Short mmCIF file of C-alpha atoms and ligand atoms in Angstrom, two decimals:
data_model
loop_
_atom_site.label_atom_id
_atom_site.label_comp_id
_atom_site.label_asym_id
_atom_site.label_seq_id
_atom_site.Cartn_x
_atom_site.Cartn_y
_atom_site.Cartn_z
CA MET A 1 -8.22 -52.83 155.34
CA ASN A 2 -4.77 -55.07 156.51
CA ALA A 3 -2.88 -53.35 153.48
CA LEU A 4 -1.88 -49.79 152.23
CA GLN A 5 0.79 -48.80 149.15
CA LEU A 6 1.74 -44.97 149.64
CA TYR A 7 4.59 -42.16 148.75
CA SER A 8 6.77 -41.06 151.43
CA PRO A 9 8.16 -38.03 149.17
CA ALA A 10 11.85 -35.94 149.96
CA LYS A 11 11.95 -32.63 151.25
CA VAL A 12 14.98 -29.51 150.34
CA ASN A 13 15.88 -26.55 151.88
CA LEU A 14 15.54 -23.02 150.73
CA ILE A 15 16.14 -21.02 153.29
CA LEU A 16 18.48 -22.18 156.26
CA LYS A 17 19.56 -20.30 159.43
CA VAL A 18 21.62 -21.62 161.90
CA ILE A 19 20.01 -19.84 164.94
CA ASN A 20 22.59 -20.66 168.50
CA ARG A 21 23.52 -24.02 169.08
CA ARG A 22 21.43 -25.01 172.91
CA ALA A 23 23.15 -26.51 176.37
CA ASP A 24 21.25 -29.58 174.64
CA GLY A 25 23.33 -29.97 172.22
CA PHE A 26 21.17 -29.47 169.10
CA HIS A 27 20.93 -26.25 167.02
CA ASN A 28 18.08 -23.43 166.48
CA ILE A 29 17.76 -23.09 163.49
CA HIS A 30 15.29 -21.72 160.84
CA THR A 31 14.68 -22.70 157.44
CA LEU A 32 12.21 -23.52 154.44
CA PHE A 33 11.18 -26.60 153.63
CA GLU A 34 9.60 -28.12 150.62
CA ARG A 35 8.24 -30.60 149.74
CA ILE A 36 9.69 -32.30 146.40
CA SER A 37 8.48 -35.33 143.99
CA LEU A 38 11.33 -37.43 144.84
CA CYS A 39 9.78 -40.18 146.87
CA ASP A 40 10.62 -43.73 147.98
CA GLN A 41 7.43 -46.80 147.49
CA MET A 42 6.05 -47.75 150.60
CA HIS A 43 4.02 -50.70 151.06
CA PHE A 44 2.69 -51.81 154.99
CA ARG A 45 0.46 -54.92 155.72
CA ILE A 46 0.02 -55.72 159.05
CA LEU A 47 1.17 -58.62 160.49
CA PRO A 48 -0.40 -61.14 163.22
CA SER A 49 2.23 -60.66 165.94
CA GLN A 50 4.21 -57.59 167.05
CA GLU A 51 6.75 -58.21 164.34
CA ILE A 52 8.14 -54.83 163.17
CA ARG A 53 9.63 -56.68 159.75
CA ILE A 54 11.13 -54.49 157.76
CA LEU A 55 13.00 -54.93 153.88
CA CYS A 56 14.45 -52.52 152.27
CA ASP A 57 16.15 -52.11 148.98
CA HIS A 58 19.28 -50.01 149.06
CA PRO A 59 22.51 -51.45 150.97
CA GLY A 60 22.89 -48.63 152.89
CA VAL A 61 19.86 -48.54 154.91
CA PRO A 62 19.10 -50.62 158.17
CA CYS A 63 16.76 -52.67 158.58
CA THR A 64 16.89 -53.34 162.31
CA SER A 65 15.59 -51.49 164.49
CA GLN A 66 18.03 -48.53 163.92
CA ASN A 67 15.86 -47.60 161.17
CA LEU A 68 13.20 -45.33 161.90
CA VAL A 69 10.53 -46.99 160.02
CA HIS A 70 11.12 -49.51 163.15
CA LYS A 71 11.53 -46.71 165.41
CA ALA A 72 8.43 -45.36 164.16
CA ALA A 73 6.42 -48.42 164.16
CA SER A 74 7.70 -49.58 167.95
CA LEU A 75 6.61 -46.05 168.94
CA LEU A 76 3.30 -46.05 168.26
CA GLN A 77 2.98 -50.04 169.74
CA GLN A 78 3.94 -48.63 173.21
CA TYR A 79 2.42 -45.27 173.05
CA CYS A 80 -0.92 -46.85 172.07
CA GLY A 81 -0.33 -51.15 173.14
CA VAL A 82 -0.99 -52.37 170.12
CA THR A 83 -0.23 -55.55 169.75
CA LYS A 84 -0.32 -56.35 165.81
CA GLY A 85 2.66 -55.94 164.22
CA VAL A 86 4.11 -54.86 160.02
CA GLU A 87 6.16 -55.78 157.57
CA VAL A 88 7.07 -52.78 155.85
CA ARG A 89 8.77 -53.12 152.36
CA ILE A 90 10.55 -49.43 151.41
CA LYS A 91 11.72 -49.21 147.39
CA LYS A 92 14.64 -46.39 147.93
CA ASN A 93 14.57 -43.80 145.25
CA ILE A 94 15.62 -41.02 147.50
CA PRO A 95 19.52 -40.85 148.44
CA VAL A 96 20.51 -42.27 151.63
CA ALA A 97 22.30 -39.46 153.96
CA ALA A 98 22.40 -36.51 151.55
CA GLY A 99 19.99 -34.07 153.28
CA LEU A 100 16.61 -34.91 151.65
CA ALA A 101 15.26 -36.12 154.24
CA GLY A 102 14.74 -39.87 153.26
CA GLY A 103 14.07 -41.63 156.35
CA SER A 104 12.48 -38.67 158.30
CA SER A 105 9.47 -38.97 155.32
CA ASN A 106 9.80 -42.56 155.50
CA ALA A 107 8.95 -42.35 159.29
CA ALA A 108 5.92 -40.04 158.76
CA THR A 109 4.79 -41.70 156.20
CA THR A 110 5.25 -45.03 158.79
CA LEU A 111 3.42 -42.79 161.43
CA PHE A 112 0.41 -42.14 158.51
CA ALA A 113 -0.42 -45.55 157.26
CA LEU A 114 -0.24 -47.29 160.84
CA ASN A 115 -2.53 -44.98 162.75
CA ARG A 116 -4.76 -46.16 159.66
CA LEU A 117 -3.75 -49.76 159.71
CA TRP A 118 -3.85 -50.65 163.39
CA ASN A 119 -7.44 -48.36 163.66
CA LEU A 120 -5.44 -46.03 166.49
CA ARG A 121 -7.62 -42.62 165.08
CA LEU A 122 -4.93 -40.45 166.99
CA SER A 123 -4.92 -36.58 165.66
CA ARG A 124 -2.60 -34.75 164.23
CA LYS A 125 -1.69 -33.03 167.22
CA GLN A 126 -0.77 -36.95 168.65
CA LEU A 127 1.01 -37.50 165.51
CA LEU A 128 3.46 -34.60 165.55
CA ASP A 129 4.07 -35.16 169.20
CA CYS A 130 5.83 -39.09 167.78
CA ALA A 131 7.43 -37.52 165.22
CA ALA A 132 9.48 -35.29 166.77
CA ARG A 133 10.49 -38.03 169.56
CA ILE A 134 11.45 -39.81 166.70
CA GLY A 135 13.43 -36.37 164.77
CA SER A 136 13.76 -32.84 163.84
CA ASP A 137 13.14 -33.22 160.04
CA VAL A 138 10.00 -35.97 161.00
CA PRO A 139 7.16 -33.38 162.15
CA PHE A 140 7.21 -31.53 158.77
CA PHE A 141 5.76 -34.68 156.85
CA ILE A 142 3.44 -35.20 158.88
CA TRP A 143 1.91 -31.78 157.93
CA ASP A 144 -0.45 -32.28 153.78
CA VAL A 145 0.91 -28.90 152.62
CA ASN A 146 4.08 -28.38 150.01
CA TRP A 147 5.62 -25.35 152.59
CA ALA A 148 6.32 -24.93 155.82
CA ILE A 149 8.84 -23.03 158.05
CA GLY A 150 10.64 -25.37 160.50
CA GLU A 151 11.82 -23.86 164.14
CA ARG A 152 13.70 -24.82 166.79
CA ARG A 153 15.25 -27.90 165.68
CA GLY A 154 13.17 -27.59 163.24
CA GLU A 155 9.79 -29.50 164.41
CA ARG A 156 7.76 -27.04 164.28
CA ILE A 157 5.90 -26.40 162.11
CA ARG A 158 4.21 -23.07 159.89
CA PRO A 159 2.77 -24.41 156.74
CA VAL A 160 2.96 -21.62 154.36
CA SER A 161 -0.44 -21.42 152.32
CA LEU A 162 1.65 -21.46 148.65
CA ARG A 163 0.23 -22.91 145.92
CA GLN A 164 3.58 -22.71 143.86
CA LYS A 165 4.77 -25.15 142.53
CA ILE A 166 8.75 -24.88 141.03
CA TRP A 167 11.04 -26.84 139.14
CA HIS A 168 15.07 -27.42 140.45
CA VAL A 169 18.18 -29.75 138.87
CA LEU A 170 19.49 -31.84 141.81
CA VAL A 171 22.42 -33.31 142.33
CA VAL A 172 23.67 -35.32 144.65
CA PRO A 173 27.05 -36.15 144.82
CA LYS A 174 27.76 -39.89 146.20
CA ILE A 175 29.04 -38.07 149.33
CA LYS A 176 27.69 -39.31 153.15
CA MET A 177 27.50 -36.20 154.60
CA PRO A 178 26.34 -37.35 159.09
CA THR A 179 24.43 -34.66 159.99
CA PRO A 180 26.08 -34.57 163.40
CA LYS A 181 29.27 -33.70 161.98
CA VAL A 182 28.48 -30.92 160.39
CA TYR A 183 26.80 -29.12 162.44
CA GLY A 184 29.62 -29.15 164.71
CA ALA A 185 32.39 -28.23 161.86
CA LEU A 186 30.08 -25.07 162.93
CA ASN A 187 32.63 -24.95 165.88
CA LEU A 188 29.22 -23.10 167.45
CA GLU A 189 29.38 -21.68 171.39
CA VAL A 190 26.09 -22.28 173.42
CA THR A 191 24.07 -19.88 173.59
CA SER A 192 20.92 -19.48 174.65
CA ILE A 193 17.76 -17.29 172.75
CA SER A 194 15.06 -17.19 175.41
CA VAL A 195 12.91 -16.16 172.86
CA PHE A 196 12.50 -19.01 171.49
CA ASN A 197 12.08 -21.37 175.04
CA ARG A 198 8.67 -19.32 175.08
CA ASN A 199 4.96 -20.36 173.10
CA SER A 200 4.62 -16.63 172.13
CA GLY A 201 8.14 -16.01 171.57
CA SER A 202 7.91 -17.19 167.52
CA VAL A 203 8.87 -15.09 165.02
CA TYR A 204 5.97 -15.66 163.60
CA GLY A 205 3.50 -15.49 166.22
CA LYS A 206 1.90 -12.12 166.72
CA LYS A 207 1.97 -11.71 170.86
CA ARG A 208 5.56 -11.24 171.30
CA HIS A 209 6.54 -10.39 174.76
CA PHE A 210 9.99 -10.00 174.58
CA ARG A 211 12.37 -9.12 178.25
CA ALA A 212 14.42 -5.82 177.45
CA GLY A 213 17.68 -6.79 176.39
CA THR A 214 16.84 -8.82 173.51
CA ALA A 215 16.70 -6.30 171.25
CA LYS A 216 19.25 -7.12 169.53
CA LYS A 217 18.46 -11.39 169.61
CA ILE A 218 14.62 -10.34 168.21
CA GLU A 219 16.05 -7.72 165.43
CA ARG A 220 17.97 -10.95 164.18
CA LEU A 221 15.45 -12.82 164.44
CA THR A 222 12.88 -10.84 162.69
CA LYS A 223 15.98 -10.31 159.25
CA THR A 224 16.03 -13.96 159.87
CA SER A 225 12.16 -14.59 159.15
CA ASP A 226 12.10 -11.88 156.77
CA ASN A 227 14.31 -13.59 154.56
CA ALA A 228 11.73 -16.36 154.44
CA ASN A 229 8.43 -14.04 154.26
CA ILE A 230 10.65 -12.17 150.42
CA LEU A 231 11.74 -15.54 148.87
CA ILE A 232 7.67 -16.79 149.83
CA HIS A 233 6.99 -13.50 148.21
CA SER A 234 8.94 -13.26 145.21
CA LEU A 235 8.06 -16.90 144.61
CA LEU A 236 4.31 -16.11 144.16
CA GLU A 237 5.08 -13.61 142.37
CA LYS A 238 7.09 -15.74 139.40
CA ASP A 239 10.46 -13.71 139.81
CA ILE A 240 13.09 -16.79 139.70
CA ASN A 241 15.87 -14.30 139.84
CA LYS A 242 15.06 -12.75 142.86
CA SER A 243 14.39 -15.80 144.49
CA ARG A 244 17.70 -17.37 142.96
CA ASP A 245 19.00 -14.25 144.94
CA LEU A 246 17.59 -15.48 148.25
CA LEU A 247 18.68 -19.11 148.52
CA SER A 248 21.02 -19.55 151.54
CA ASN A 249 22.00 -22.16 154.27
CA ASP A 250 23.97 -21.62 156.83
CA LEU A 251 25.50 -25.14 157.27
CA GLU A 252 27.57 -24.75 153.75
CA GLN A 253 30.79 -23.40 156.14
CA GLY A 254 30.35 -27.15 158.14
CA ILE A 255 29.28 -28.62 154.89
CA ILE A 256 33.03 -28.06 152.95
CA SER A 257 34.82 -27.98 155.77
CA VAL A 258 33.45 -31.85 156.55
CA CYS A 259 33.71 -32.29 152.73
CA PRO A 260 36.43 -29.25 151.00
CA ARG A 261 35.42 -31.71 147.25
CA LEU A 262 31.70 -30.15 147.61
CA ALA A 263 32.82 -26.46 147.12
CA ASP A 264 35.23 -28.13 143.55
CA ILE A 265 31.39 -29.44 142.97
CA LYS A 266 29.46 -26.14 143.87
CA GLU A 267 31.74 -23.66 141.58
CA ARG A 268 32.10 -26.54 138.44
CA LEU A 269 28.24 -26.73 138.74
CA LYS A 270 28.54 -22.38 138.71
CA ALA A 271 30.53 -22.89 135.57
CA LEU A 272 28.99 -24.44 133.87
CA GLY A 273 26.11 -21.89 134.34
CA LEU A 274 23.73 -23.23 136.80
CA GLN A 275 22.22 -20.48 138.50
CA GLY A 276 21.08 -19.73 141.65
CA VAL A 277 22.83 -23.44 143.29
CA SER A 278 22.58 -24.26 146.87
CA PHE A 279 23.19 -26.68 149.78
CA SER A 280 20.26 -28.51 150.84
CA GLY A 281 19.65 -29.35 154.30
CA SER A 282 23.53 -30.79 156.13
CA GLY A 283 24.25 -31.89 152.43
CA PRO A 284 25.78 -33.04 150.02
CA SER A 285 22.76 -32.35 148.20
CA LEU A 286 22.58 -29.43 145.49
CA PHE A 287 20.25 -27.94 144.13
CA GLY A 288 19.44 -25.43 141.23
CA LEU A 289 16.04 -23.50 140.75
CA MET A 290 14.16 -24.14 137.39
CA ALA A 291 12.09 -21.06 135.93
CA SER A 292 10.47 -24.16 133.99
CA LYS A 293 10.25 -27.59 133.60
CA ALA A 294 11.85 -27.74 130.13
CA GLU A 295 15.46 -26.13 131.99
CA ALA A 296 14.78 -28.78 134.63
CA GLU A 297 14.80 -31.45 131.48
CA LYS A 298 17.89 -29.82 129.74
CA TRP A 299 19.56 -29.23 132.88
CA ARG A 300 19.42 -32.81 134.05
CA SER A 301 20.83 -34.14 130.89
CA ILE A 302 23.65 -31.65 130.65
CA LEU A 303 24.90 -32.27 134.85
CA SER A 304 24.10 -36.10 133.44
CA LYS A 305 27.56 -35.93 131.40
CA TYR A 306 29.43 -34.54 134.60
CA TYR A 307 27.19 -36.86 137.98
CA SER A 308 26.02 -40.67 138.17
CA GLN A 309 22.77 -38.70 140.28
CA VAL A 310 21.26 -35.95 138.93
CA PHE A 311 17.44 -35.35 139.10
CA ALA A 312 14.81 -32.96 137.84
CA VAL A 313 11.97 -32.43 140.38
CA ARG A 314 9.64 -30.48 141.25
CA THR A 315 7.44 -29.16 144.17
CA LEU A 316 5.42 -32.43 144.83
P1 ATP B 401 19.34 -36.51 158.31
O1 ATP B 401 19.75 -34.90 158.10
O2 ATP B 401 18.21 -36.03 159.18
O3 ATP B 401 20.23 -36.93 159.08
P2 ATP B 401 19.08 -37.25 155.60
O4 ATP B 401 18.32 -36.31 154.74
O5 ATP B 401 20.50 -36.61 155.27
O6 ATP B 401 19.23 -37.15 156.82
P3 ATP B 401 18.55 -40.19 155.09
O7 ATP B 401 18.41 -40.51 154.24
O8 ATP B 401 17.39 -39.52 156.33
O9 ATP B 401 19.66 -38.90 155.13
O10 ATP B 401 19.51 -41.21 156.60
C1 ATP B 401 20.56 -40.29 157.33
C2 ATP B 401 20.71 -41.91 157.89
O11 ATP B 401 19.09 -42.48 158.84
C3 ATP B 401 22.00 -43.08 157.19
O12 ATP B 401 22.83 -42.69 158.02
C4 ATP B 401 20.68 -44.14 157.28
O13 ATP B 401 21.17 -45.58 157.28
C5 ATP B 401 19.80 -44.79 158.97
N1 ATP B 401 18.78 -44.33 158.08
C6 ATP B 401 17.57 -44.98 159.01
N2 ATP B 401 16.55 -45.31 158.30
C7 ATP B 401 16.12 -45.08 157.35
C8 ATP B 401 15.69 -45.14 156.12
N3 ATP B 401 13.92 -45.44 156.43
N4 ATP B 401 15.47 -44.26 155.26
C9 ATP B 401 16.97 -44.01 154.88
N5 ATP B 401 18.03 -43.70 155.78
C10 ATP B 401 17.61 -44.85 156.93
#
């Protein structure tokens, strides 16, 4: 095999809790990821030299070493001593810098594709290690699951075995949101939460060996994980109203201080009657949770009169 064509899906965050700001500048989060049906198309072809050639139809995406696809390919070349190269053609359908993790998904798809094309036989654990070095959202896409909890920077993934497929209407205002700026706007002090640095300390782990004095932190973490658990449960029960009430994103305040116009857009969507509206990731994408495909299509047609990038999407 010397060529491969793959879809590279987007994600939304149904819950995104910011736990604390770390000394390394990153933030620990707790998030519920959902893989959705909005996908880029990627075509990979082996090159005989070590060249990494990227071709993309979107003018906002760099085709240089800044592209996350390039980072993924060159990381594998170094990690495995690969002497071959690759040409990657990307057809972008996922809006760029929109909180939908299109670039991260492209990077994960590249790791997966080159593992096969270059015949590297890397295990999932090895691919996950590479993914985490490229970006916080990349490891989620290495797992072949639609639902997962992300912890630490988002790179520690716990797959959720939920078969549920739900529909959304997705509105993507044409505003570029730089993720570091949004986190920065939260203005959090650096704090340490020791439980995140301990293997046994995950809120989803069975063994918990916490030091005395961390009770308050644990209580907060437990509440955080409960929110996601309750939402997963209400999705299982197809309780759409309860699920809508549980959507939350702690980055909202940062998103709105970076771009106050997004508060007006959210209010307008609610005034039009859209329920359970929430931002995905660091925005500007907003989505509503729908009871059916028909409802999602109805809202897509209504909102297309006001916004240029509106999609009806569902769990992949
Ligand atoms: P993040 O939250 O990880 O910043 P995002 O989902 O908000 O991501 P992306 O579409 O992944 O946004 O793009 C973020 C930035 O990464 C853009 O400014 C873009 O120029 C750059 N980028 C690099 N490689 C890619 C790629 N393959 N596809 C899209 N953007 C890419």
